[in-house]
XYZ file of C-alpha atoms in Angstrom:
572
model
C -5.514 -29.044 12.269
C -3.343 -28.180 15.675
C -2.242 -25.116 17.115
C 0.683 -25.485 16.364
C 0.374 -26.093 12.173
C -2.263 -23.291 11.898
C 0.155 -20.458 13.135
C 3.165 -22.610 11.115
C 0.916 -22.521 8.395
C 0.635 -17.823 8.884
C 3.622 -17.912 8.851
C 4.286 -19.955 5.654
C 2.376 -17.433 4.274
C 3.680 -14.676 5.697
C 7.284 -14.994 4.566
C 5.677 -16.358 0.977
C 4.167 -13.067 0.157
C 7.068 -10.416 1.868
C 9.281 -12.023 -0.707
C 6.796 -11.019 -3.296
C 7.084 -7.575 -2.232
C 9.753 -6.157 -3.522
C 12.643 -6.705 -1.133
C 16.144 -6.372 -0.583
C 16.585 -9.117 -2.578
C 13.848 -9.210 -4.941
C 13.293 -5.763 -6.251
C 10.858 -5.885 -8.126
C 9.272 -8.223 -5.828
C 8.002 -11.577 -7.319
C 4.861 -12.647 -8.651
C 4.596 -16.344 -8.216
C 5.791 -15.698 -4.208
C 2.669 -13.851 -4.599
C 0.713 -15.985 -5.854
C 1.179 -18.947 -3.898
C 1.416 -16.845 -0.943
C -1.799 -17.181 0.659
C -2.925 -21.256 -0.646
C -0.607 -22.316 2.776
C -3.606 -19.404 5.524
C -6.449 -20.896 2.366
C -5.933 -24.418 3.754
C -5.302 -22.753 8.401
C -9.135 -21.443 7.354
C -10.035 -24.689 6.256
C -10.177 -26.725 8.841
C -9.668 -23.650 11.386
C -12.197 -25.360 14.463
C -13.099 -22.008 16.098
C -13.860 -18.498 14.896
C -11.044 -17.273 16.950
C -8.396 -19.346 15.446
C -9.831 -17.785 12.150
C -9.202 -14.454 13.630
C -6.194 -14.241 15.066
C -3.706 -16.105 12.126
C -4.790 -13.002 9.683
C -4.323 -10.726 12.461
C -0.892 -12.945 13.010
C -0.151 -13.212 9.585
C -1.150 -9.305 9.199
C 1.434 -8.113 11.590
C 3.934 -11.178 10.631
C 3.665 -9.368 7.566
C 3.925 -6.387 8.555
C 7.096 -6.497 10.587
C 8.427 -8.795 7.296
C 8.049 -6.175 5.025
C 7.852 -2.559 5.769
C 11.200 -4.394 8.878
C 12.704 0.069 7.293
C 10.433 1.244 9.683
C 12.230 1.065 12.426
C 15.399 3.521 10.768
C 12.924 5.863 11.867
C 15.673 7.275 15.227
C 13.639 8.424 17.619
C 10.259 7.645 16.537
C 10.650 3.910 15.558
C 8.760 2.427 18.561
C 5.573 3.890 16.997
C 6.193 3.878 13.406
C 7.732 -0.184 13.643
C 6.635 -1.810 17.014
C 3.103 0.025 18.420
C 2.101 0.196 14.390
C 2.913 -3.944 14.245
C 0.092 -4.064 17.038
C -2.568 -1.656 16.090
C -2.457 -4.574 12.638
C -2.502 -8.217 15.249
C -5.854 -6.254 16.607
C -6.723 -4.545 13.453
C -6.837 -8.181 11.132
C -8.133 -10.383 13.924
C -10.651 -7.813 14.631
C -11.199 -8.366 10.930
C -10.262 -12.679 10.886
C -13.372 -13.008 11.768
C -15.726 -12.573 8.197
C -13.096 -15.462 7.079
C -14.510 -17.447 9.331
C -17.927 -17.494 7.717
C -16.557 -16.946 4.587
C -15.180 -20.720 4.811
C -18.506 -21.672 5.766
C -20.161 -20.992 2.069
C -19.996 -23.661 -0.663
C -17.163 -23.779 -2.467
C -18.263 -22.394 -5.548
C -18.616 -18.845 -3.374
C -15.354 -19.633 -1.188
C -13.080 -18.953 -3.144
C -14.419 -15.302 -4.564
C -14.660 -14.256 -1.176
C -11.615 -15.357 0.396
C -10.288 -13.159 -2.243
C -13.820 -10.603 -2.236
C -12.510 -10.155 1.694
C -9.057 -10.526 1.464
C -9.477 -7.077 -1.741
C -11.455 -5.648 1.786
C -9.490 -5.411 4.310
C -6.696 -4.237 1.899
C -8.834 -1.109 1.266
C -9.376 -1.090 5.074
C -6.577 -0.966 5.875
C -5.525 1.828 2.989
C -8.055 4.652 4.175
C -8.795 6.724 6.750
C -6.726 8.846 8.274
C -4.069 5.932 10.179
C -3.873 4.364 6.067
C -1.027 2.729 5.188
C -1.329 0.714 1.751
C 1.827 -1.422 1.975
C 2.032 -4.697 2.337
C -0.585 -6.029 0.238
C -1.495 -7.915 -2.821
C -1.192 -5.714 -5.391
C 2.568 -5.588 -4.817
C 3.744 -8.309 -6.236
C 2.687 -8.200 -9.853
C 4.661 -5.519 -11.367
C 6.405 -8.604 -13.981
C 2.529 -9.197 -14.541
C 1.980 -6.449 -16.816
C -0.408 -7.610 -19.181
C -3.471 -8.112 -16.006
C -2.299 -5.301 -13.787
C -3.291 -2.951 -16.492
C -7.651 -3.519 -14.846
C -6.348 -1.160 -12.992
C -7.198 1.592 -14.990
C -11.518 0.088 -14.807
C -10.914 -1.577 -10.592
C -7.921 0.881 -9.286
C -5.385 -1.730 -7.827
C -7.777 -3.255 -6.138
C -9.017 -5.526 -9.052
C -5.432 -6.978 -8.901
C -6.076 -8.160 -5.735
C -9.258 -9.987 -6.252
C -7.613 -11.283 -9.004
C -4.426 -12.688 -7.404
C -5.763 -13.836 -4.243
C -8.660 -15.682 -5.748
C -6.062 -18.012 -7.744
C -4.445 -18.547 -4.542
C -7.860 -19.719 -3.053
C -8.923 -22.427 -6.200
C -5.394 -23.828 -5.732
C -5.433 -23.940 -2.816
C -8.966 -26.228 -3.154
C -7.030 -27.673 -5.440
C -3.915 -29.542 -3.799
C -6.535 -30.282 -0.881
C -8.559 -31.821 -4.070
C -5.975 -34.071 -5.056
C -4.282 -34.487 -1.581
C -8.283 -36.219 -1.266
C -9.061 -34.387 1.724
C -12.514 -32.965 -0.311
C -14.533 -34.628 -3.238
C -14.046 -31.101 -5.792
C -13.632 -33.477 -8.187
C -15.758 -36.907 -7.214
C -17.779 -37.169 -10.171
C -21.504 -38.583 -7.357
C -21.258 -34.242 -5.885
C -21.256 -33.009 -9.556
C -17.442 -31.948 -9.054
C -17.905 -28.595 -7.767
C -14.113 -27.261 -8.506
C -15.355 -26.977 -12.427
C -17.299 -24.173 -11.838
C -15.120 -21.745 -10.324
C -11.833 -23.096 -12.022
C -14.318 -22.693 -16.163
C -14.899 -19.086 -15.127
C -11.853 -17.225 -13.198
C -9.736 -19.375 -16.816
C -12.397 -17.175 -18.617
C -11.714 -13.832 -16.815
C -8.306 -14.631 -16.330
C -8.773 -14.799 -20.359
C -10.181 -11.637 -20.883
C -8.884 -9.227 -18.572
C -4.948 -10.437 -20.242
C -6.769 -9.662 -23.952
C -7.780 -6.622 -22.803
C -4.624 -5.846 -20.624
C -2.392 -6.868 -23.196
C -5.147 -4.543 -26.277
C -4.097 -1.250 -23.763
C 0.129 -2.060 -24.603
C -0.268 -1.667 -28.410
C -2.894 0.488 -27.925
C -1.467 4.010 -30.485
C -1.121 7.383 -28.412
C -0.928 10.659 -29.889
C 0.737 12.471 -27.239
C 0.090 15.796 -27.067
C 3.666 17.028 -26.793
C 6.437 16.048 -25.438
C 7.530 17.318 -21.887
C 11.672 18.133 -20.847
C 12.256 18.569 -18.064
C 15.473 17.722 -15.014
C 15.190 15.539 -12.184
C 18.494 16.011 -9.849
C 18.523 13.325 -7.129
C 20.153 15.005 -4.682
C 21.293 11.681 -1.610
C 22.012 14.134 1.254
C 21.719 12.256 4.706
C 18.223 13.570 5.397
C 18.586 12.835 9.954
C 21.929 14.770 9.716
C 20.927 19.131 10.318
C 22.567 22.992 10.593
C 22.434 25.863 8.430
C 26.498 25.491 7.201
C 25.581 21.666 5.865
C 22.359 22.465 4.715
C 23.671 25.072 2.105
C 26.892 23.093 1.016
C 24.704 20.581 -0.542
C 22.094 22.508 -2.403
C 25.295 24.037 -4.237
C 26.245 21.036 -5.138
C 21.973 19.552 -5.973
C 22.505 22.959 -7.645
C 25.635 22.002 -9.738
C 24.614 18.836 -10.396
C 21.791 20.419 -12.214
C 23.376 23.239 -13.931
C 25.192 19.875 -15.661
C 22.104 17.923 -16.056
C 20.858 21.449 -18.674
C 24.117 21.603 -20.296
C 23.777 17.885 -21.554
C 20.614 18.068 -22.568
C 19.876 18.283 -26.385
C 17.443 20.652 -26.055
C 16.313 23.695 -22.972
C 15.027 21.697 -20.312
C 11.120 23.363 -19.508
C 11.549 22.395 -15.831
C 13.480 21.771 -13.331
C 12.336 19.033 -10.438
C 13.956 18.482 -7.119
C 12.963 16.384 -4.038
C 10.447 16.955 -1.361
C 13.510 18.888 0.613
C 15.049 20.441 -1.363
C 15.008 24.145 0.337
C 14.224 22.848 4.080
C 13.901 26.230 5.802
C 10.684 27.622 3.910
C 10.652 29.833 1.326
C 7.893 32.039 1.139
C 9.681 33.558 5.396
C 13.492 33.235 4.142
C 13.631 34.257 0.681
C 16.098 36.046 2.394
C 18.466 33.922 2.970
C 17.752 32.061 -0.279
C 18.757 35.444 -2.826
C 22.379 35.452 -0.337
C 23.156 32.002 -0.350
C 25.468 29.427 -0.657
C 27.864 32.322 -1.826
C 29.857 30.883 -4.291
C 25.836 31.650 -6.561
C 22.619 31.667 -4.470
C 19.972 30.263 -5.274
C 17.855 32.293 -6.537
C 21.472 33.752 -8.922
C 21.185 30.091 -10.001
C 18.079 30.495 -11.293
C 18.041 33.039 -12.259
C 21.108 32.986 -14.705
C 19.622 29.047 -15.952
C 16.338 31.124 -16.693
C 14.767 27.597 -16.149
C 10.944 28.215 -13.440
C 12.369 24.828 -11.107
C 9.272 22.785 -9.005
C 10.872 21.312 -5.208
C 9.758 21.033 -1.921
C 9.633 23.714 1.318
C 7.479 24.557 4.476
C 4.673 27.106 3.862
C 3.807 28.918 6.416
C -0.536 27.710 7.277
C -0.700 29.423 10.624
C 2.069 32.504 12.040
C 0.026 32.263 15.274
C 0.613 29.110 16.473
C 3.140 28.390 14.401
C 2.578 25.899 11.864
C 4.234 24.765 8.577
C 2.798 22.202 5.728
C 5.051 19.840 4.083
C 4.759 21.568 0.762
C 5.702 21.636 -2.824
C 6.473 25.052 -4.530
C 6.262 26.548 -7.888
C 8.303 28.615 -8.816
C 9.938 31.083 -12.276
C 13.069 31.462 -13.521
C 12.747 34.521 -11.102
C 12.798 33.845 -7.966
C 8.726 34.419 -7.428
C 6.529 32.002 -6.682
C 4.067 31.083 -9.048
C 2.059 27.925 -6.620
C 2.780 25.958 -4.144
C 0.532 22.457 -3.291
C 0.119 21.770 0.390
C 0.572 17.657 1.244
C -3.581 16.315 2.180
C -2.554 13.115 3.542
C 0.830 12.829 6.205
C 1.579 10.025 7.899
C 0.390 9.733 11.017
C 3.248 8.895 13.974
C 5.712 10.123 11.397
C 4.216 13.789 9.710
C 1.384 14.023 12.624
C 0.508 13.097 15.888
C -3.237 12.820 17.264
C -4.312 14.905 18.983
C -1.389 16.593 19.259
C -4.108 19.952 20.669
C -4.451 18.076 24.213
C -1.649 19.148 26.373
C -0.878 15.831 27.424
C -0.465 14.436 24.636
C 1.577 17.609 24.401
C 3.869 16.212 27.731
C 3.578 12.294 26.534
C 5.275 12.993 23.842
C 8.026 15.891 25.234
C 9.181 13.978 27.586
C 8.852 10.078 25.261
C 10.806 12.147 21.542
C 11.417 15.045 22.248
C 9.011 17.125 20.370
C 5.477 17.712 20.355
C 4.850 19.137 16.826
C 4.146 18.333 13.131
C 2.630 19.618 9.844
C -1.383 21.109 9.127
C -2.315 18.837 6.675
C -3.232 20.949 3.581
C -7.517 21.027 2.139
C -7.189 22.269 -1.351
C -6.930 19.911 -4.549
C -5.054 20.589 -6.881
C -2.991 21.138 -9.852
C -0.303 24.228 -10.878
C 0.730 25.940 -14.489
C 3.489 26.659 -16.485
C 4.750 27.301 -19.627
C 7.401 24.878 -20.800
C 9.166 26.858 -23.958
C 7.488 27.121 -26.472
C 4.966 27.913 -24.695
C 2.401 25.721 -24.739
C 0.850 25.468 -20.682
C 1.276 22.190 -19.367
C -0.843 21.181 -15.981
C 0.683 19.028 -13.571
C -0.671 17.305 -10.276
C 1.399 16.722 -7.489
C 1.488 14.451 -4.685
C 4.181 14.599 -2.088
C 6.124 11.886 -1.038
C 4.047 8.900 0.484
C 0.429 10.121 -1.157
C 1.292 8.838 -4.536
C 0.113 5.862 -2.887
C -2.901 6.553 -2.722
C -5.003 5.764 -5.673
C -7.922 8.147 -4.614
C -6.270 11.152 -3.564
C -4.195 11.251 -7.128
C -7.372 10.738 -8.555
C -8.872 13.740 -7.984
C -5.541 15.927 -8.206
C -5.580 14.040 -11.465
C -9.154 14.982 -11.166
C -8.073 19.273 -12.136
C -7.392 18.590 -15.274
C -3.977 17.624 -15.072
C -1.479 16.519 -17.852
C 1.148 14.581 -16.202
C 1.499 13.514 -12.463
C 5.613 14.671 -10.608
C 5.951 13.005 -6.891
C 8.125 14.815 -5.438
C 9.981 12.479 -2.522
C 12.659 12.359 0.208
C 12.354 8.627 2.059
C 15.943 7.285 2.034
C 15.552 7.969 5.728
C 15.086 4.870 5.944
C 18.717 4.270 4.103
C 17.270 0.561 2.787
C 16.317 -0.327 -0.639
C 13.702 -2.475 0.461
C 12.231 1.313 1.071
C 13.267 2.702 -1.866
C 11.719 0.143 -4.456
C 8.687 -0.937 -2.042
C 7.254 3.017 -2.176
C 7.259 2.064 -5.962
C 6.222 -0.589 -6.494
C 2.981 1.514 -4.303
C 2.952 4.647 -6.496
C 3.678 2.377 -9.618
C 0.244 1.923 -10.000
C -0.925 5.046 -10.290
C -0.095 5.894 -14.097
C -1.723 2.746 -14.835
C -5.352 3.554 -13.493
C -5.039 6.859 -14.280
C -3.651 5.932 -18.332
C -1.198 9.902 -17.251
C 3.011 9.671 -16.882
C 4.619 9.915 -13.824
C 7.817 11.008 -13.010
C 8.743 10.544 -9.380
C 12.379 12.714 -7.919
C 14.027 11.513 -4.865
C 16.043 12.424 -2.846
C 18.150 8.470 -2.488
C 15.838 6.656 -5.051
C 13.312 5.851 -6.786
C 14.193 8.405 -10.008
C 12.782 6.914 -12.053
C 9.243 7.977 -15.116
C 6.606 5.653 -15.896
C 4.115 5.658 -19.198
C 0.641 5.145 -19.541
C 0.864 1.603 -19.565
C 2.873 0.626 -17.179
C 6.754 1.374 -18.983
C 9.830 2.917 -16.802
C 10.994 5.044 -19.173
C 14.610 6.232 -17.388
C 15.772 5.888 -13.975
C 18.669 6.907 -11.752
C 20.563 4.120 -9.494
C 19.908 4.434 -5.191
C 21.296 6.253 -3.270
C 23.739 7.828 -5.153
C 24.320 12.106 -5.922
C 23.130 12.450 -10.099
C 20.277 14.064 -12.695
C 18.797 12.830 -14.900
C 17.269 14.760 -18.407
C 14.310 13.467 -20.310
C 12.203 14.259 -22.321
C 7.793 13.371 -21.049
C 5.036 12.749 -23.780
C 1.950 14.070 -21.989
C -1.190 13.712 -23.672
C -4.459 14.970 -23.561
C -6.351 15.412 -20.052
C -8.623 12.413 -20.511
C -10.929 10.760 -17.053
C -10.861 6.721 -16.692
C -13.133 4.721 -16.143
C -11.785 4.699 -11.818
C -10.599 8.640 -11.901
C -14.118 8.313 -12.782
C -16.039 5.784 -9.873
C -12.623 5.218 -7.749
C -12.953 2.718 -5.134
C -16.124 1.280 -6.447
C -15.305 -2.282 -6.373
C -14.894 -2.313 -2.960
C -17.329 -0.677 -2.198
C -19.131 -3.190 -4.869
C -17.530 -6.307 -1.667
C -18.972 -4.227 1.163
C -22.538 -4.169 -0.127
C -22.411 -7.883 -0.932
C -21.077 -9.071 2.945
C -23.909 -6.702 4.821
C -26.463 -7.859 3.007
C -24.987 -11.648 3.457
C -23.772 -10.557 7.144
C -27.362 -10.003 7.406
C -28.977 -12.576 5.228
C -26.710 -15.127 7.848
C -28.283 -12.997 10.985
C -31.489 -13.569 10.278
C -31.424 -16.861 7.786
C -28.756 -19.585 9.087
C -29.815 -21.667 6.456
C -28.160 -19.082 3.953
C -24.731 -19.922 4.587
C -24.622 -23.261 4.448
C -21.640 -25.491 5.699
C -19.598 -27.095 2.672
C -19.263 -30.434 2.493
C -16.056 -31.640 2.884
C -15.281 -35.445 2.782
C -12.245 -36.779 5.642
C -12.007 -39.489 6.678
C -12.163 -40.164 10.415
C -9.401 -39.237 12.454
C -10.168 -42.750 14.841
C -11.248 -44.787 11.997
C -8.052 -46.943 12.384
C -8.547 -47.860 15.193
C -10.522 -50.966 16.805
C -14.135 -50.909 18.132
C -12.515 -51.069 21.892
C -9.514 -49.056 21.334
C -11.787 -46.231 19.401
C -14.327 -45.866 22.214
C -11.300 -46.480 24.822
C -9.744 -42.818 23.369
C -12.818 -41.306 23.042
C -14.581 -42.142 26.334
C -11.557 -40.617 27.582
C -11.715 -37.562 26.098
C -14.842 -38.049 27.341
C -13.585 -37.454 31.092
C -11.605 -34.933 30.021
C -14.637 -32.283 29.510
C -15.989 -31.572 32.728
C -19.583 -31.166 32.235
C -19.156 -34.659 31.419
C -17.503 -35.807 34.971
C -20.043 -33.741 36.774
C -22.700 -35.582 34.935
C -21.397 -39.418 36.739
C -21.189 -38.228 39.663
C -24.788 -36.772 39.857
C -25.352 -40.024 38.232
C -22.886 -42.362 40.504
C -25.095 -40.324 43.426
C -28.423 -40.931 42.746
C -27.836 -44.986 41.869
C -26.377 -44.916 45.858
């Protein structure tokens, strides 16, 4: 396979995967594109002649998918050079390093090769979505929102089991196509039809998983109580600032909230605004909020509504260094702060800058983008408690913005005996439908993994409620100023298998990969090359023409020319 053909296959896979992920045309993605996306890549891997080319193909694929699906990162104003440019280069490099594993995985016998490919792809997505530079976007699981029975397995394996299944199906489809094109002997009777066993195993596995999914979907659940919420979508421009404009927007938000409360059939238990509704820290600027907006101050509004509110606002962590955290406040109707939670998982280069305490790094970013500060990370996993209108206490966890994209972090929050996840977000700075729906597609699986309701209250979208089996029960259209009064059934706290053991599946794959690598290192016969039956490229030439072509190729080799020169000198 030529270099051009290899990278055309990579480009084809990148485009298909980007179409499978939520985009401007397919808002909730396409499972079909997700399932077939890796077929060209797998085929190219099978006939890649060198380890370097395999690694380059994988690195290029990851960079292309990042550019095509996360193009909206370029709208992060002064930081676009880092959020999109530097991240794409970084993924090209990291993908190249990781791609070496695929070269060895494709050497396995046919009965293992598709499983190795799927396991390694799952490991990559786990690696990409973990750590302080984690970015779990551009994943195969984001293409599967429509496969409701299949994705119920997330409460056991997390999204990693879904990723593994989709990659496995792609790999097997590629093997079927190769066999149908007679590039391999996968269905050859003399060779024992080696493709039948993995196909039969995968079919049985899919039947079992879909059966489990149908059982979970139709399982009867008895709610502990109904939580009545008012979700307010402000739809303000996050790039426009100013004290007067902020308090004008705040008053408009109060009006939207009051309208929804008035239209609600019952008195709400809680008002939920978004991540940056109170842009000036509530703990430091309470005097402002007691007086402003002029038409009706924020504190007076709360007292008149007589309902507690959950809203985002900066929280001072270190007064000496002027370090703030991105936080949410639970505020009582009388204006007192009941509890706060500070964001733990910060987005690299968007919310914090690595090594920013170093003077050289500070000077560099000051000169490049005009500032060199960021949020201070939170340190405590916690659930907050408030009393509903019926007198019962409700415990909830409040992951902030992109935190609802991280499975283990949400599991740790849920394990504080939370009854519901309430996410406050403001990523409308992107001003694209792709960004809003992609964030939803990543966060969506938290409801299934933890079997708990997920509520998302955002600035511009996607504001919605998701039940424990993944049904979107209520939502607001993107980029509209509106409010939603909803009644959300809550259930007694229960720890799912995934909440208990978290990322056990990719950890298992990692252990298998390391053991296999060690076995391969000390016993090369452990990973024999797959038997591939292909017609020799020169088979159709005559014997004389074939010898002439082979001789011409040999003369291009330096070692051959040197050897001929030595023979000639010896004869002379």
